[in-house]
């Protein structure tokens, strides 16, 4: 039933996005100018305990001003650090509950490992998850964990073609909040096939018109579409008061005088809608003081993004030496008076949760040595004059090893170069080096069956994509590294026939020519198995693929734990990719 009369409302808004399990502060280097000389101190920046302190301050401001208060997260809390690699969504649930957020949008990284981690996550959180264009209506109910009908999941309503929304009452005036995520989610993440995403723009239009018909004219979109998409949506669709976004890590505001660059104006006004985004990795937090007129227009908007810092400046990244000379004192004074910096203490309750329950296990990982590397091993995405990656083929081998250890009987493994994030230095290798640096994204590994002809197309498509060779590629990260495969790539051959002399290694008979009609069993990440970034031929499987609960890091850690000297042994499988004419 439509409301009879709308009224004005006052709101204090706080928001974060793309926190990616950065619960602890980050050692961040700044660049400042003191007496015409650059000063480059390290600072303790961000972290959930500082976010909690600042949120409490803003909540107190709202109470004092007799305003409403909203604290929102625009998605992507999963992935990023050892806290996710080790605890998956459990630590995020507890730490976000401690922040007392009012709602969170669904981010793409929440679905990197499929629906199940999200389903477990929503059982633990005490706030709503807004995913207004996620159609859960046909979700298979035989799964161990499901999302359809869960009270705190605000998904797509197919009957009305709208997003489900929540209402925040401010002095009796309703403010509606709904969430939208990337409608091409399956292109970059791993939602279950029975839970598709529908068009975000159409959902927004229908939701706004439905709310307006109910007499609600103060509407907030909590978006995980990306900054450019938010600007485009604001231009195309009228009726939104605010779009609070995430995904693209855009830090609005001017931070150039401390070395962090300059983004767009905070709360950029587009077609009557304020568009906001607050950076990434729990370093910064946005907030605004907002007055709404009775007709829903914003008559006052005052706000900014703030970098949350500790009070001391350090000489090194380990923050073991405090800067004490006059230039550091002046730099400290500059930061204390900077418009976009807030020096604040850590909230003791939030810090205690982290210190008591999670930090000790992470520190143990950081000191657990699983192998020793006698010489540096280089990772590069596309082979150069010095050769291909020395690390990526070993990662592939770990997929092969871990899957066969579980009797999946795979014959080869493929991994995209961008899925390996760093080289390996000489010296001890810890669990943290693997799970936190080398393979930080907790993406599961799976097994699939393809014909030899399809396998050749998979490899060609990935290389075509990496080189923009006849296709509009997405970057060098698609370049395929392998275990137990050898081939040549002829860049100037017709598309569909560029991979030649494709061979597979048989433990008993050695290298054998791959036969086009024969079926072969491979292992890859679930990301690659989705056919992304040139790997589209891989979806032409001969039977349903299997996705395990093993992550990429799990496989590599298992290989090195079982074979601690593996990094120092040569192999006929390493450097097994060749190309010509590129």
Coordinates of C-alpha atoms in Angstrom, one line a residue:
X1 CA 0.0 0.0 0.0
X2 CA 1.3 3.4 -0.9
X3 CA 2.4 5.7 1.9
X4 CA 0.3 8.9 2.2
X5 CA 3.1 11.4 2.9
X6 CA 6.9 11.4 2.7
X7 CA 9.1 13.4 5.1
X8 CA 12.6 14.6 5.2
X9 CA 15.3 12.5 6.8
X10 CA 18.9 12.9 8.1
X11 CA 21.4 10.1 7.8
X12 CA 25.1 9.5 8.7
X13 CA 26.5 6.9 6.3
X14 CA 29.7 4.9 6.6
X15 CA 30.9 2.4 4.0
X16 CA 33.7 0.1 3.0
X17 CA 34.3 -2.3 0.1
X18 CA 36.7 -4.9 -1.2
X19 CA 38.2 -5.6 2.2
X20 CA 39.5 -9.0 1.0
X21 CA 40.2 -10.4 4.5
X22 CA 42.7 -7.6 5.4
X23 CA 41.8 -7.7 9.1
X24 CA 45.2 -6.7 10.3
X25 CA 46.7 -3.2 9.5
X26 CA 48.9 -2.9 6.4
X27 CA 52.4 -1.6 6.4
X28 CA 51.9 1.2 3.9
X29 CA 54.6 3.5 2.5
X30 CA 53.6 7.2 1.9
X31 CA 55.4 9.9 0.0
X32 CA 55.2 13.4 1.5
X33 CA 57.0 16.6 0.9
X34 CA 58.7 18.3 3.9
X35 CA 60.7 21.5 3.3
X36 CA 60.7 20.7 -0.4
X37 CA 62.2 17.3 0.2
X38 CA 60.5 13.9 -0.1
X39 CA 59.9 11.9 3.0
X40 CA 58.8 8.3 2.6
X41 CA 57.7 6.9 5.9
X42 CA 55.9 3.6 6.5
X43 CA 52.7 3.7 8.5
X44 CA 50.4 1.2 10.1
X45 CA 47.2 1.7 8.0
X46 CA 43.7 0.4 8.2
X47 CA 42.6 -2.9 9.6
X48 CA 39.2 -3.9 11.1
X49 CA 40.0 -2.6 14.6
X50 CA 40.6 0.9 13.3
X51 CA 37.5 0.7 11.0
X52 CA 35.5 -0.3 14.1
X53 CA 36.8 2.7 16.1
X54 CA 35.9 5.1 13.3
X55 CA 32.5 3.5 12.8
X56 CA 31.8 4.0 16.6
X57 CA 32.7 7.6 16.3
X58 CA 30.4 8.2 13.4
X59 CA 27.6 6.3 15.1
X60 CA 28.0 8.5 18.1
X61 CA 27.9 11.6 15.8
X62 CA 24.6 10.3 14.4
X63 CA 23.1 9.8 17.8
X64 CA 24.2 13.3 18.9
X65 CA 22.7 14.9 15.8
X66 CA 19.5 12.8 16.1
X67 CA 20.2 11.3 12.7
X68 CA 19.9 7.8 11.4
X69 CA 23.1 5.7 10.9
X70 CA 24.0 3.2 8.2
X71 CA 27.2 1.1 7.9
X72 CA 27.4 -0.7 4.5
X73 CA 29.9 -3.1 2.8
X74 CA 29.9 -3.1 -1.0
X75 CA 31.2 -6.7 -1.4
X76 CA 34.3 -8.8 -1.8
X77 CA 35.2 -9.6 1.8
X78 CA 36.5 -13.1 0.7
X79 CA 40.0 -13.9 -0.6
X80 CA 43.2 -11.9 -0.3
X81 CA 45.1 -13.0 2.8
X82 CA 46.0 -16.0 4.9
X83 CA 42.9 -15.3 7.0
X84 CA 40.8 -16.5 4.1
X85 CA 43.2 -19.3 2.9
X86 CA 43.1 -20.8 6.4
X87 CA 39.6 -20.0 7.7
X88 CA 37.6 -19.4 4.5
X89 CA 34.5 -17.4 5.3
X90 CA 34.4 -18.2 9.1
X91 CA 36.8 -15.4 10.1
X92 CA 35.1 -12.9 7.7
X93 CA 31.7 -13.7 9.3
X94 CA 32.9 -13.1 12.8
X95 CA 35.0 -10.0 12.0
X96 CA 32.2 -8.4 10.0
X97 CA 29.7 -9.1 12.8
X98 CA 32.1 -7.3 15.1
X99 CA 32.0 -4.3 12.9
X100 CA 28.2 -4.2 13.3
X101 CA 27.5 -3.5 9.6
X102 CA 23.9 -3.1 8.5
X103 CA 24.2 -4.9 5.1
X104 CA 26.7 -6.2 2.6
X105 CA 26.5 -6.7 -1.2
X106 CA 27.6 -10.0 -2.8
X107 CA 31.0 -9.6 -4.5
X108 CA 32.4 -11.8 -7.2
X109 CA 35.1 -13.2 -5.0
X110 CA 32.5 -14.5 -2.6
X111 CA 31.7 -17.0 -5.3
X112 CA 35.2 -18.1 -6.4
X113 CA 34.7 -21.5 -4.8
X114 CA 31.0 -21.8 -5.8
X115 CA 27.9 -21.2 -3.7
X116 CA 28.7 -23.4 -0.7
X117 CA 31.1 -21.0 1.1
X118 CA 28.5 -18.2 0.7
X119 CA 25.8 -20.5 2.0
X120 CA 27.9 -21.3 5.1
X121 CA 28.8 -17.6 5.5
X122 CA 25.2 -16.4 5.6
X123 CA 24.4 -18.9 8.4
X124 CA 27.0 -17.2 10.6
X125 CA 26.4 -13.5 9.9
X126 CA 23.9 -11.3 11.7
X127 CA 23.3 -8.9 8.8
X128 CA 21.6 -9.2 5.4
X129 CA 23.5 -10.2 2.2
X130 CA 22.0 -8.1 -0.7
X131 CA 22.2 -9.9 -4.0
X132 CA 19.2 -8.5 -5.8
X133 CA 19.9 -9.8 -9.3
X134 CA 20.9 -13.4 -8.2
X135 CA 18.1 -15.7 -9.1
X136 CA 18.0 -18.5 -6.6
X137 CA 14.5 -19.6 -7.5
X138 CA 15.6 -22.8 -9.2
X139 CA 18.4 -23.8 -6.9
X140 CA 18.6 -27.6 -6.4
X141 CA 17.6 -28.3 -2.8
X142 CA 19.5 -31.5 -2.5
X143 CA 22.8 -29.6 -2.0
X144 CA 24.3 -29.9 1.5
X145 CA 24.1 -26.1 1.8
X146 CA 21.5 -24.0 0.0
X147 CA 20.7 -20.3 -0.3
X148 CA 17.1 -20.3 -1.6
X149 CA 14.7 -19.0 1.1
X150 CA 17.4 -18.1 3.6
X151 CA 16.1 -15.2 5.7
X152 CA 19.1 -12.9 5.4
X153 CA 19.7 -13.4 1.7
X154 CA 17.9 -10.7 -0.3
X155 CA 18.0 -12.1 -3.8
X156 CA 16.0 -11.7 -7.1
X157 CA 12.3 -12.0 -7.0
X158 CA 11.3 -13.5 -10.4
X159 CA 7.6 -13.0 -9.9
X160 CA 8.0 -9.2 -9.7
X161 CA 11.4 -9.0 -11.6
X162 CA 12.7 -6.9 -8.8
X163 CA 15.5 -7.1 -6.2
X164 CA 14.4 -7.8 -2.7
X165 CA 15.2 -4.9 -0.5
X166 CA 15.6 -3.9 3.2
X167 CA 14.1 -0.8 4.8
X168 CA 16.0 1.4 7.2
X169 CA 13.6 3.6 9.2
X170 CA 14.9 7.1 10.0
X171 CA 12.5 9.1 12.1
X172 CA 9.7 7.0 10.7
X173 CA 10.8 7.7 7.1
X174 CA 11.7 4.5 5.1
X175 CA 15.1 4.4 3.3
X176 CA 15.2 1.3 0.9
X177 CA 18.5 -0.5 0.3
X178 CA 18.9 -3.2 -2.4
X179 CA 22.0 -4.8 -3.8
X180 CA 23.2 -5.7 -7.3
X181 CA 26.2 -7.7 -8.4
X182 CA 27.9 -8.2 -11.8
X183 CA 25.3 -9.8 -14.1
X184 CA 28.1 -11.5 -16.0
X185 CA 29.2 -13.2 -12.7
X186 CA 29.8 -16.5 -14.4
X187 CA 32.4 -15.0 -16.6
X188 CA 34.7 -14.0 -13.8
X189 CA 33.6 -16.2 -10.8
X190 CA 32.0 -19.6 -10.1
X191 CA 28.4 -19.4 -9.1
X192 CA 26.6 -22.7 -9.3
X193 CA 24.9 -23.2 -12.7
X194 CA 21.4 -23.4 -11.1
X195 CA 21.7 -19.9 -9.7
X196 CA 22.2 -17.4 -12.6
X197 CA 22.5 -13.7 -12.4
X198 CA 20.0 -11.5 -14.3
X199 CA 20.5 -8.1 -15.9
X200 CA 21.4 -5.5 -13.3
X201 CA 20.1 -2.4 -15.2
X202 CA 16.6 -4.0 -15.8
X203 CA 16.5 -5.1 -12.2
X204 CA 17.4 -1.7 -10.9
X205 CA 14.7 0.0 -13.1
X206 CA 11.9 -2.4 -12.0
X207 CA 12.9 -2.2 -8.3
X208 CA 13.0 1.6 -8.3
X209 CA 9.6 1.9 -9.9
X210 CA 8.1 -0.7 -7.5
X211 CA 9.5 1.2 -4.5
X212 CA 8.2 4.5 -5.9
X213 CA 4.7 2.9 -6.3
X214 CA 4.8 2.0 -2.6
X215 CA 5.7 5.6 -1.7
X216 CA 9.4 5.0 -1.0
X217 CA 11.6 7.7 -2.7
X218 CA 14.8 7.5 -0.7
X219 CA 16.6 4.5 -2.3
X220 CA 20.2 3.3 -1.9
X221 CA 21.9 0.8 -4.3
X222 CA 24.7 -1.2 -2.7
X223 CA 26.6 -2.2 -5.8
X224 CA 29.3 -4.6 -6.8
X225 CA 29.2 -3.7 -10.4
X226 CA 32.4 -1.7 -10.6
X227 CA 32.9 2.1 -10.6
X228 CA 32.5 2.7 -14.3
X229 CA 29.3 0.6 -14.4
X230 CA 28.0 2.5 -11.4
X231 CA 28.5 5.8 -13.2
X232 CA 26.8 4.4 -16.3
X233 CA 23.9 3.1 -14.3
X234 CA 23.4 6.5 -12.5
X235 CA 23.4 8.2 -15.9
X236 CA 20.8 5.8 -17.4
X237 CA 18.5 5.1 -14.4
X238 CA 16.8 7.8 -12.4
X239 CA 15.5 7.5 -8.9
X240 CA 18.5 6.4 -6.9
X241 CA 19.6 8.6 -4.1
X242 CA 23.0 6.9 -3.7
X243 CA 25.1 4.2 -5.3
X244 CA 27.6 2.8 -2.9
X245 CA 30.0 0.6 -4.9
X246 CA 32.8 -1.8 -4.9
X247 CA 34.7 -4.2 -7.2
X248 CA 37.1 -1.7 -9.0
X249 CA 38.9 -0.6 -5.8
X250 CA 38.4 3.1 -6.8
X251 CA 39.5 5.5 -4.0
X252 CA 37.6 8.8 -4.5
X253 CA 39.3 11.9 -3.1
X254 CA 42.6 13.6 -3.4
X255 CA 45.5 11.6 -1.7
X256 CA 48.2 12.8 -4.2
X257 CA 50.1 14.8 -1.6
X258 CA 50.8 11.6 0.4
X259 CA 51.6 9.5 -2.6
X260 CA 48.3 7.6 -3.0
X261 CA 47.0 9.3 -6.1
X262 CA 43.9 11.3 -6.9
X263 CA 40.5 9.8 -7.6
X264 CA 37.3 11.4 -8.6
X265 CA 35.5 13.7 -6.3
X266 CA 34.0 11.9 -3.3
X267 CA 30.3 11.3 -3.9
X268 CA 30.4 12.3 -7.5
X269 CA 27.0 13.6 -8.6
X270 CA 25.6 11.9 -11.7
X271 CA 22.0 12.6 -12.9
X272 CA 20.9 13.4 -9.4
X273 CA 22.6 10.3 -7.9
X274 CA 25.6 10.4 -5.6
X275 CA 28.2 7.7 -6.5
X276 CA 30.6 6.5 -3.8
X277 CA 33.4 4.1 -3.5
X278 CA 36.0 3.7 -0.8
X279 CA 39.2 2.0 -2.0
X280 CA 40.2 -1.5 -0.9
X281 CA 42.0 -3.7 1.6
X282 CA 40.5 -2.1 4.7
X283 CA 42.9 0.9 4.4
X284 CA 40.2 3.5 4.0
X285 CA 36.6 4.2 5.0
X286 CA 34.1 6.5 3.4
X287 CA 31.5 8.5 5.3
X288 CA 28.9 11.2 4.6
X289 CA 26.4 13.4 6.4
X290 CA 23.2 13.5 4.3
X291 CA 19.9 15.4 4.4
X292 CA 17.0 14.1 2.3
X293 CA 14.1 16.4 1.4
X294 CA 10.6 14.9 1.6
X295 CA 10.6 14.4 -2.2
X296 CA 13.7 12.1 -1.9
X297 CA 16.3 14.6 -3.3
X298 CA 19.5 15.1 -1.3
X299 CA 19.7 18.7 -0.1
X300 CA 22.9 18.2 1.9
X301 CA 25.9 16.0 1.2
X302 CA 29.1 16.4 3.1
X303 CA 31.6 13.6 3.2
X304 CA 35.0 12.1 2.3
X305 CA 37.1 9.0 2.2
X306 CA 39.6 8.7 5.1
X307 CA 42.9 6.8 5.4
X308 CA 42.9 5.3 8.9
X309 CA 46.4 5.4 10.4
X310 CA 48.2 4.7 13.6
X311 CA 50.1 7.6 15.2
X312 CA 53.7 6.6 14.6
X313 CA 55.8 6.8 11.4
X314 CA 58.4 4.2 10.7
X315 CA 61.7 4.0 8.7
X316 CA 61.1 0.4 7.3
X317 CA 58.3 -1.9 6.1
X318 CA 58.7 -4.1 9.1
X319 CA 57.8 -1.1 11.3
X320 CA 60.6 -1.9 13.7
X321 CA 62.3 1.5 13.6
X322 CA 60.4 4.7 14.5
X323 CA 61.3 7.9 12.6
X324 CA 62.6 10.4 15.1
X325 CA 64.3 13.2 13.2
X326 CA 62.7 16.6 12.5
X327 CA 61.5 15.7 9.0
X328 CA 59.5 12.8 10.5
X329 CA 58.0 15.0 13.2
X330 CA 56.9 17.5 10.5
X331 CA 55.5 14.6 8.4
X332 CA 53.6 13.4 11.4
X333 CA 52.1 16.9 11.9
X334 CA 51.2 17.0 8.2
X335 CA 49.3 13.7 8.4
X336 CA 47.6 14.7 11.7
X337 CA 46.1 17.8 9.9
X338 CA 45.4 16.1 6.5
X339 CA 41.8 16.4 5.4
X340 CA 41.6 12.8 4.3
X341 CA 43.6 11.1 7.1
X342 CA 42.3 10.1 10.5
X343 CA 44.7 8.9 13.2
X344 CA 42.8 6.5 15.4
X345 CA 43.3 3.8 17.9
X346 CA 42.3 0.2 17.4
X347 CA 39.0 -0.9 18.9
X348 CA 40.1 -3.3 21.7
X349 CA 37.1 -5.7 21.4
X350 CA 37.6 -6.2 17.7
X351 CA 41.4 -6.5 18.0
X352 CA 40.9 -9.1 20.8
X353 CA 38.8 -11.3 18.5
X354 CA 41.6 -11.3 16.0
X355 CA 44.4 -11.7 18.5
X356 CA 42.8 -14.5 20.4
X357 CA 41.2 -16.6 17.7
X358 CA 43.0 -16.0 14.4
X359 CA 46.4 -14.4 14.6
X360 CA 48.2 -17.2 16.4
X361 CA 47.3 -19.8 13.7
X362 CA 48.3 -17.3 10.9
X363 CA 51.6 -16.7 12.6
X364 CA 52.2 -20.4 12.9
X365 CA 51.7 -20.7 9.1
X366 CA 54.1 -17.9 8.6
X367 CA 56.8 -19.9 10.3
X368 CA 56.0 -23.4 9.1
X369 CA 58.7 -24.3 6.6
X370 CA 57.7 -26.9 4.0
X371 CA 60.6 -26.8 1.6
X372 CA 63.9 -25.1 0.9
X373 CA 64.7 -23.6 -2.5
X374 CA 68.4 -23.7 -3.5
X375 CA 68.1 -21.2 -6.2
X376 CA 65.5 -18.5 -7.3
X377 CA 62.8 -19.8 -9.6
X378 CA 61.4 -17.2 -11.9
X379 CA 57.8 -16.7 -12.8
X380 CA 56.9 -14.8 -16.0
X381 CA 53.5 -14.8 -17.7
X382 CA 54.6 -15.2 -21.3
X383 CA 58.0 -16.8 -22.1
X384 CA 60.7 -14.4 -23.1
X385 CA 64.3 -14.6 -24.3
X386 CA 65.2 -16.1 -20.9
X387 CA 62.6 -18.9 -21.2
X388 CA 59.2 -19.6 -19.7
X389 CA 58.0 -19.6 -16.1
X390 CA 59.9 -22.0 -13.9
X391 CA 57.2 -21.9 -11.3
X392 CA 53.9 -22.3 -13.2
X393 CA 54.7 -25.8 -14.5
X394 CA 55.4 -26.9 -10.9
X395 CA 52.0 -25.5 -9.9
X396 CA 50.5 -27.6 -12.7
X397 CA 52.4 -30.6 -11.5
X398 CA 51.0 -30.1 -8.0
X399 CA 47.4 -30.2 -9.4
X400 CA 48.3 -33.5 -11.2
X401 CA 50.0 -34.9 -8.0
X402 CA 47.2 -34.0 -5.6
X403 CA 44.4 -35.2 -7.9
X404 CA 46.1 -38.5 -8.6
X405 CA 46.8 -39.0 -4.9
X406 CA 43.0 -39.0 -4.6
X407 CA 42.7 -41.5 -7.4
X408 CA 41.2 -39.2 -10.1
X409 CA 43.6 -40.7 -12.6
X410 CA 44.4 -37.4 -14.4
X411 CA 46.9 -37.4 -17.3
X412 CA 47.8 -33.8 -17.5
X413 CA 47.3 -30.4 -15.9
X414 CA 46.9 -26.8 -17.3
X415 CA 47.0 -23.5 -15.4
X416 CA 46.8 -19.9 -16.6
X417 CA 49.9 -17.8 -16.0
X418 CA 48.0 -15.1 -14.2
X419 CA 46.9 -17.6 -11.5
X420 CA 50.5 -17.7 -10.3
X421 CA 51.3 -14.4 -8.6
X422 CA 55.1 -14.3 -7.9
X423 CA 58.5 -15.9 -8.3
X424 CA 60.1 -18.1 -5.6
X425 CA 63.1 -16.7 -3.9
X426 CA 66.1 -18.7 -2.7
X427 CA 65.7 -20.0 0.8
X428 CA 63.0 -21.5 3.0
X429 CA 59.5 -21.7 1.7
X430 CA 56.7 -21.5 4.3
X431 CA 53.0 -22.3 4.0
X432 CA 52.4 -18.5 4.1
X433 CA 54.6 -18.0 1.1
X434 CA 52.4 -20.3 -0.9
X435 CA 49.0 -19.5 0.4
X436 CA 49.6 -15.8 1.0
X437 CA 51.8 -14.8 -1.9
X438 CA 52.3 -17.4 -4.6
X439 CA 48.7 -18.7 -4.9
X440 CA 46.7 -16.4 -2.7
X441 CA 43.3 -17.0 -4.4
X442 CA 41.4 -19.9 -2.8
X443 CA 40.1 -21.3 -6.1
X444 CA 39.3 -25.0 -6.2
X445 CA 40.9 -27.6 -8.5
X446 CA 38.9 -30.0 -10.6
X447 CA 39.0 -32.8 -13.2
X448 CA 37.5 -32.9 -16.7
X449 CA 37.6 -35.1 -19.7
X450 CA 38.2 -33.8 -23.2
X451 CA 39.1 -35.2 -26.6
X452 CA 42.6 -34.6 -28.0
X453 CA 41.0 -32.2 -30.6
X454 CA 39.4 -30.2 -27.9
X455 CA 42.6 -30.1 -25.8
X456 CA 44.4 -28.5 -28.8
X457 CA 41.7 -25.9 -29.1
X458 CA 41.9 -25.1 -25.3
X459 CA 45.7 -24.4 -25.5
X460 CA 45.3 -22.4 -28.7
X461 CA 42.5 -20.3 -27.4
X462 CA 44.4 -19.4 -24.3
X463 CA 47.5 -18.4 -26.3
X464 CA 45.4 -16.5 -28.8
X465 CA 43.9 -14.6 -26.0
X466 CA 47.3 -13.8 -24.4
X467 CA 48.7 -12.5 -27.7
X468 CA 45.5 -10.8 -29.1
X469 CA 46.1 -13.1 -32.1
X470 CA 42.8 -12.9 -34.1
X471 CA 40.8 -12.3 -30.9
X472 CA 40.1 -9.4 -28.5
X473 CA 42.2 -10.8 -25.6
X474 CA 42.0 -10.1 -21.9
X475 CA 45.7 -10.0 -21.2
X476 CA 48.8 -12.1 -20.7
X477 CA 47.4 -13.9 -17.7
X478 CA 45.7 -16.4 -19.9
X479 CA 48.9 -17.9 -21.2
X480 CA 48.7 -21.7 -20.5
X481 CA 51.4 -23.6 -18.6
X482 CA 51.1 -27.4 -18.4
X483 CA 52.3 -30.6 -16.8
X484 CA 52.7 -33.7 -19.0
X485 CA 51.9 -31.8 -22.2
X486 CA 54.3 -30.6 -25.0
X487 CA 53.3 -28.8 -28.2
X488 CA 54.2 -26.1 -30.7
X489 CA 52.1 -22.9 -31.4
X490 CA 52.3 -21.5 -34.9
X491 CA 51.1 -17.9 -34.6
X492 CA 50.5 -17.3 -38.4
X493 CA 48.6 -20.6 -39.0
X494 CA 44.8 -20.4 -39.5
X495 CA 42.8 -20.2 -36.3
X496 CA 41.9 -23.6 -35.1
X497 CA 45.1 -25.2 -36.3
X498 CA 47.8 -23.2 -34.5
X499 CA 48.7 -25.9 -31.9
X500 CA 50.7 -28.7 -33.6
X501 CA 52.8 -31.7 -32.5
X502 CA 50.7 -32.0 -29.3
X503 CA 52.1 -34.8 -27.1
X504 CA 51.2 -36.2 -23.7
X505 CA 53.6 -38.0 -21.3
X506 CA 52.8 -41.5 -20.3
X507 CA 54.6 -42.7 -17.2
X508 CA 55.2 -46.2 -18.8
X509 CA 55.9 -45.4 -22.4
X510 CA 57.1 -41.8 -22.4
X511 CA 55.9 -39.1 -24.9
X512 CA 53.0 -40.0 -27.1
X513 CA 51.2 -38.1 -29.9
X514 CA 47.8 -36.9 -28.7
X515 CA 45.0 -38.5 -30.8
X516 CA 42.2 -36.1 -31.8
X517 CA 39.3 -38.6 -31.0
X518 CA 40.8 -40.1 -27.9
X519 CA 39.5 -38.8 -24.5
X520 CA 42.0 -37.5 -22.0
X521 CA 41.6 -36.5 -18.3
X522 CA 43.0 -33.2 -17.1
X523 CA 43.2 -31.1 -14.0
X524 CA 42.8 -27.3 -13.8
X525 CA 41.4 -24.6 -11.5
X526 CA 37.7 -24.1 -11.4
X527 CA 38.3 -20.7 -12.9
X528 CA 40.0 -22.2 -16.0
X529 CA 37.3 -24.9 -16.2
X530 CA 34.7 -22.2 -16.6
X531 CA 36.2 -21.4 -20.1
X532 CA 37.3 -17.9 -19.2
X533 CA 40.0 -15.8 -20.9
X534 CA 40.3 -17.9 -24.1
X535 CA 39.8 -21.3 -22.5
X536 CA 36.2 -21.5 -23.8
X537 CA 36.9 -24.8 -25.6
X538 CA 37.3 -26.5 -22.2
X539 CA 33.6 -26.4 -21.7
X540 CA 33.2 -29.0 -24.4
X541 CA 33.7 -31.8 -21.9
X542 CA 32.9 -35.5 -22.5
X543 CA 31.3 -35.9 -19.1
X544 CA 30.4 -33.8 -16.1
X545 CA 33.5 -32.2 -14.6
X546 CA 34.4 -32.7 -10.9
X547 CA 35.3 -29.8 -8.7
X548 CA 37.0 -30.7 -5.4
X549 CA 37.4 -28.8 -2.2
X550 CA 41.2 -28.6 -2.8
X551 CA 42.5 -25.1 -3.5
X552 CA 45.5 -24.3 -5.7
X553 CA 47.6 -23.6 -2.6
X554 CA 46.5 -26.8 -1.0
X555 CA 47.9 -28.8 -4.0
X556 CA 51.2 -27.0 -4.1
X557 CA 51.7 -27.2 -0.3
X558 CA 50.9 -30.9 -0.5
X559 CA 53.5 -31.5 -3.2
X560 CA 56.2 -29.7 -1.3
X561 CA 55.3 -31.3 2.0
X562 CA 55.5 -34.8 0.5
X563 CA 58.5 -34.0 -1.7
X564 CA 60.5 -31.2 0.1
X565 CA 63.3 -31.4 -2.5
X566 CA 61.0 -31.1 -5.5
X567 CA 62.0 -27.4 -6.1
X568 CA 65.6 -28.4 -6.6
X569 CA 65.0 -31.2 -9.0
X570 CA 64.9 -30.9 -12.8
X571 CA 62.1 -32.5 -14.8
X572 CA 61.4 -33.3 -18.4
X573 CA 58.0 -31.8 -17.8
X574 CA 59.2 -28.3 -16.7
X575 CA 59.3 -25.7 -19.5
X576 CA 57.1 -27.9 -21.7
X577 CA 55.5 -25.1 -23.7
X578 CA 56.9 -23.9 -26.9
X579 CA 55.7 -21.4 -29.5
X580 CA 56.8 -20.1 -32.9
X581 CA 56.1 -16.9 -34.8
X582 CA 54.9 -14.8 -31.9

